[in-house]
Amino acid sequence: AMGAGGNGQTIYSSTCALCHAAGVTGAPKPGDKADWGPRIAQGKDTLYKHALAGFQGKKGMMPPKGGNTSLPDADVKAAVDFMVDQSK
Ligand code: HEB
């Protein structure tokens, strides 16, 4: 496992890209500003909470920690930061 605060892009690639790279079942693609704009507007705390605890949205189901529940919280947050940075 990655250490706390590990590289967001690495975590994204190993745990999140599975759904988010292709937009499977409605997962917002990094770089898709139209999809990410309103999500980013919710604030980072909400994005972190949804990524950590999971969330049922209008487009689909975000599983807690992307299904990798052994991931440290800091790693999930780093992956969120990466996705947001790609999408501003
Ligand atoms: Fe996800 C969404 C993150 C994995 C599916 N996501 C999401 C979001 C975020 C995330 C931040 C937004 C939220 C809001 O809007 O509030 N993810 C993430 C991360 C990861 C992930 C960081 C890694 C850890 N996902 C994932 C997976 C899947 C998913 C693996 C599949 C299975 N997501 C998803 C979806 C969505 C999301 C479907 C959308 C929902 C709605 O409806 O909106």
mmCIF file of C-alpha atoms and ligand atoms in Angstrom:
data_model
loop_
_atom_site.group_PDB
_atom_site.id
_atom_site.type_symbol
_atom_site.label_atom_id
_atom_site.label_comp_id
_atom_site.label_asym_id
_atom_site.label_seq_id
_atom_site.Cartn_x
_atom_site.Cartn_y
_atom_site.Cartn_z
ATOM 1 C CA ALA A 1 0.000 0.000 0.000
ATOM 2 C CA MET A 2 1.024 3.590 -0.599
ATOM 3 C CA GLY A 3 2.040 5.690 2.383
ATOM 4 C CA ALA A 4 -0.165 8.451 3.703
ATOM 5 C CA GLY A 5 -0.428 11.264 1.205
ATOM 6 C CA GLY A 6 1.071 9.107 -1.543
ATOM 7 C CA ASN A 7 1.127 10.258 -5.131
ATOM 8 C CA GLY A 8 -2.399 11.127 -6.211
ATOM 9 C CA GLN A 9 -1.875 10.174 -9.834
ATOM 10 C CA THR A 10 -0.533 6.720 -8.879
ATOM 11 C CA ILE A 11 -3.504 6.057 -6.614
ATOM 12 C CA TYR A 12 -5.891 7.367 -9.258
ATOM 13 C CA SER A 13 -4.368 5.005 -11.844
ATOM 14 C CA SER A 14 -4.467 1.924 -9.626
ATOM 15 C CA THR A 15 -7.836 2.397 -7.913
ATOM 16 C CA CYS A 16 -9.974 5.033 -9.639
ATOM 17 C CA ALA A 17 -9.166 4.939 -13.356
ATOM 18 C CA LEU A 18 -11.012 1.622 -13.676
ATOM 19 C CA CYS A 19 -14.266 3.589 -13.614
ATOM 20 C CA HIS A 20 -13.252 7.211 -14.010
ATOM 21 C CA ALA A 21 -10.963 6.994 -17.078
ATOM 22 C CA ALA A 22 -13.730 5.708 -19.356
ATOM 23 C CA GLY A 23 -16.644 7.235 -17.439
ATOM 24 C CA VAL A 24 -18.098 3.786 -16.692
ATOM 25 C CA THR A 25 -21.572 3.935 -15.112
ATOM 26 C CA GLY A 26 -21.488 7.737 -14.990
ATOM 27 C CA ALA A 27 -18.153 8.251 -13.203
ATOM 28 C CA PRO A 28 -16.895 11.780 -14.025
ATOM 29 C CA LYS A 29 -13.758 11.729 -16.204
ATOM 30 C CA PRO A 30 -10.809 13.849 -15.066
ATOM 31 C CA GLY A 31 -10.584 16.748 -17.526
ATOM 32 C CA ASP A 32 -14.339 16.818 -18.205
ATOM 33 C CA LYS A 33 -14.917 20.354 -16.976
ATOM 34 C CA ALA A 34 -18.649 20.325 -17.648
ATOM 35 C CA ASP A 35 -19.129 17.295 -15.406
ATOM 36 C CA TRP A 36 -16.616 18.372 -12.733
ATOM 37 C CA GLY A 37 -17.598 22.059 -12.508
ATOM 38 C CA PRO A 38 -20.692 21.597 -10.322
ATOM 39 C CA ARG A 39 -18.935 18.862 -8.330
ATOM 40 C CA ILE A 40 -15.943 21.093 -7.564
ATOM 41 C CA ALA A 41 -18.398 23.866 -6.605
ATOM 42 C CA GLN A 42 -19.627 21.663 -3.725
ATOM 43 C CA GLY A 43 -16.232 22.142 -2.070
ATOM 44 C CA LYS A 44 -13.353 19.777 -1.380
ATOM 45 C CA ASP A 45 -14.770 18.552 1.931
ATOM 46 C CA THR A 46 -17.868 17.190 0.188
ATOM 47 C CA LEU A 47 -15.790 15.577 -2.559
ATOM 48 C CA TYR A 48 -13.543 13.943 0.043
ATOM 49 C CA LYS A 49 -16.557 12.730 2.032
ATOM 50 C CA HIS A 50 -18.183 11.240 -1.061
ATOM 51 C CA ALA A 51 -14.948 9.521 -2.155
ATOM 52 C CA LEU A 52 -14.260 8.146 1.350
ATOM 53 C CA ALA A 53 -17.752 7.069 2.405
ATOM 54 C CA GLY A 54 -19.236 6.460 -1.047
ATOM 55 C CA PHE A 55 -22.236 8.238 -2.515
ATOM 56 C CA GLN A 56 -25.266 7.578 -4.670
ATOM 57 C CA GLY A 57 -25.601 10.401 -7.179
ATOM 58 C CA LYS A 58 -27.855 11.064 -10.157
ATOM 59 C CA LYS A 59 -25.473 9.316 -12.560
ATOM 60 C CA GLY A 60 -24.472 6.284 -10.557
ATOM 61 C CA MET A 61 -22.864 4.843 -7.466
ATOM 62 C CA MET A 62 -19.470 5.882 -6.156
ATOM 63 C CA PRO A 63 -18.282 2.999 -3.927
ATOM 64 C CA PRO A 64 -16.524 3.821 -0.603
ATOM 65 C CA LYS A 65 -12.828 4.407 -1.406
ATOM 66 C CA GLY A 66 -13.516 3.134 -4.923
ATOM 67 C CA GLY A 67 -13.956 -0.359 -3.468
ATOM 68 C CA ASN A 68 -10.426 -0.473 -2.042
ATOM 69 C CA THR A 69 -11.393 -0.034 1.617
ATOM 70 C CA SER A 70 -7.840 -0.702 2.837
ATOM 71 C CA LEU A 71 -6.625 2.540 1.231
ATOM 72 C CA PRO A 72 -5.600 5.164 3.815
ATOM 73 C CA ASP A 73 -7.883 8.233 3.835
ATOM 74 C CA ALA A 74 -4.945 10.467 2.857
ATOM 75 C CA ASP A 75 -4.416 8.414 -0.322
ATOM 76 C CA VAL A 76 -8.057 8.719 -1.341
ATOM 77 C CA LYS A 77 -7.861 12.491 -0.744
ATOM 78 C CA ALA A 78 -4.665 12.708 -2.827
ATOM 79 C CA ALA A 79 -6.464 10.945 -5.692
ATOM 80 C CA VAL A 80 -9.394 13.389 -5.384
ATOM 81 C CA ASP A 81 -6.921 16.304 -5.480
ATOM 82 C CA PHE A 82 -5.380 14.855 -8.651
ATOM 83 C CA MET A 83 -8.773 14.458 -10.344
ATOM 84 C CA VAL A 84 -9.838 17.989 -9.388
ATOM 85 C CA ASP A 85 -6.547 19.495 -10.588
ATOM 86 C CA GLN A 86 -7.071 17.794 -13.967
ATOM 87 C CA SER A 87 -10.562 19.195 -14.252
ATOM 88 C CA LYS A 88 -10.287 22.914 -13.399
HETATM 89 FE FE1 HEB B 1 -15.528 7.725 -8.106
HETATM 90 C C1 HEB B 1 -17.947 10.181 -8.419
HETATM 91 C C2 HEB B 1 -13.447 10.029 -6.534
HETATM 92 C C3 HEB B 1 -13.115 5.260 -7.739
HETATM 93 C C4 HEB B 1 -17.608 5.429 -9.709
HETATM 94 N N1 HEB B 1 -15.666 9.723 -7.565
HETATM 95 C C5 HEB B 1 -16.750 10.530 -7.787
HETATM 96 C C6 HEB B 1 -16.448 11.823 -7.263
HETATM 97 C C7 HEB B 1 -15.203 11.789 -6.736
HETATM 98 C C8 HEB B 1 -14.722 10.456 -6.933
HETATM 99 C C9 HEB B 1 -14.449 12.927 -6.045
HETATM 100 C C10 HEB B 1 -17.401 13.062 -7.317
HETATM 101 C C11 HEB B 1 -18.263 13.082 -6.087
HETATM 102 C C12 HEB B 1 -19.268 14.238 -6.124
HETATM 103 O O1 HEB B 1 -19.688 14.699 -7.206
HETATM 104 O O2 HEB B 1 -19.636 14.700 -5.027
HETATM 105 N N2 HEB B 1 -13.635 7.677 -7.301
HETATM 106 C C13 HEB B 1 -12.967 8.713 -6.713
HETATM 107 C C14 HEB B 1 -11.660 8.258 -6.271
HETATM 108 C C15 HEB B 1 -11.570 6.934 -6.589
HETATM 109 C C16 HEB B 1 -12.824 6.571 -7.253
HETATM 110 C C17 HEB B 1 -10.642 9.137 -5.555
HETATM 111 C C18 HEB B 1 -10.420 5.964 -6.302
HETATM 112 C C19 HEB B 1 -10.153 5.832 -4.816
HETATM 113 N N3 HEB B 1 -15.395 5.724 -8.614
HETATM 114 C C20 HEB B 1 -14.331 4.898 -8.372
HETATM 115 C C21 HEB B 1 -14.599 3.569 -8.863
HETATM 116 C C22 HEB B 1 -15.878 3.608 -9.397
HETATM 117 C C23 HEB B 1 -16.358 4.971 -9.251
HETATM 118 C C24 HEB B 1 -13.625 2.403 -8.808
HETATM 119 C C25 HEB B 1 -16.702 2.497 -10.036
HETATM 120 C C26 HEB B 1 -16.764 1.256 -9.508
HETATM 121 N N4 HEB B 1 -17.419 7.782 -8.900
HETATM 122 C C27 HEB B 1 -18.089 6.740 -9.549
HETATM 123 C C28 HEB B 1 -19.362 7.208 -10.045
HETATM 124 C C29 HEB B 1 -19.460 8.573 -9.669
HETATM 125 C C30 HEB B 1 -18.230 8.903 -8.952
HETATM 126 C C31 HEB B 1 -20.374 6.393 -10.828
HETATM 127 C C32 HEB B 1 -20.615 9.578 -10.009
HETATM 128 C C33 HEB B 1 -21.773 9.429 -9.053
HETATM 129 C C34 HEB B 1 -22.879 10.416 -9.464
HETATM 130 O O3 HEB B 1 -24.002 9.963 -9.756
HETATM 131 O O4 HEB B 1 -22.642 11.640 -9.502
#
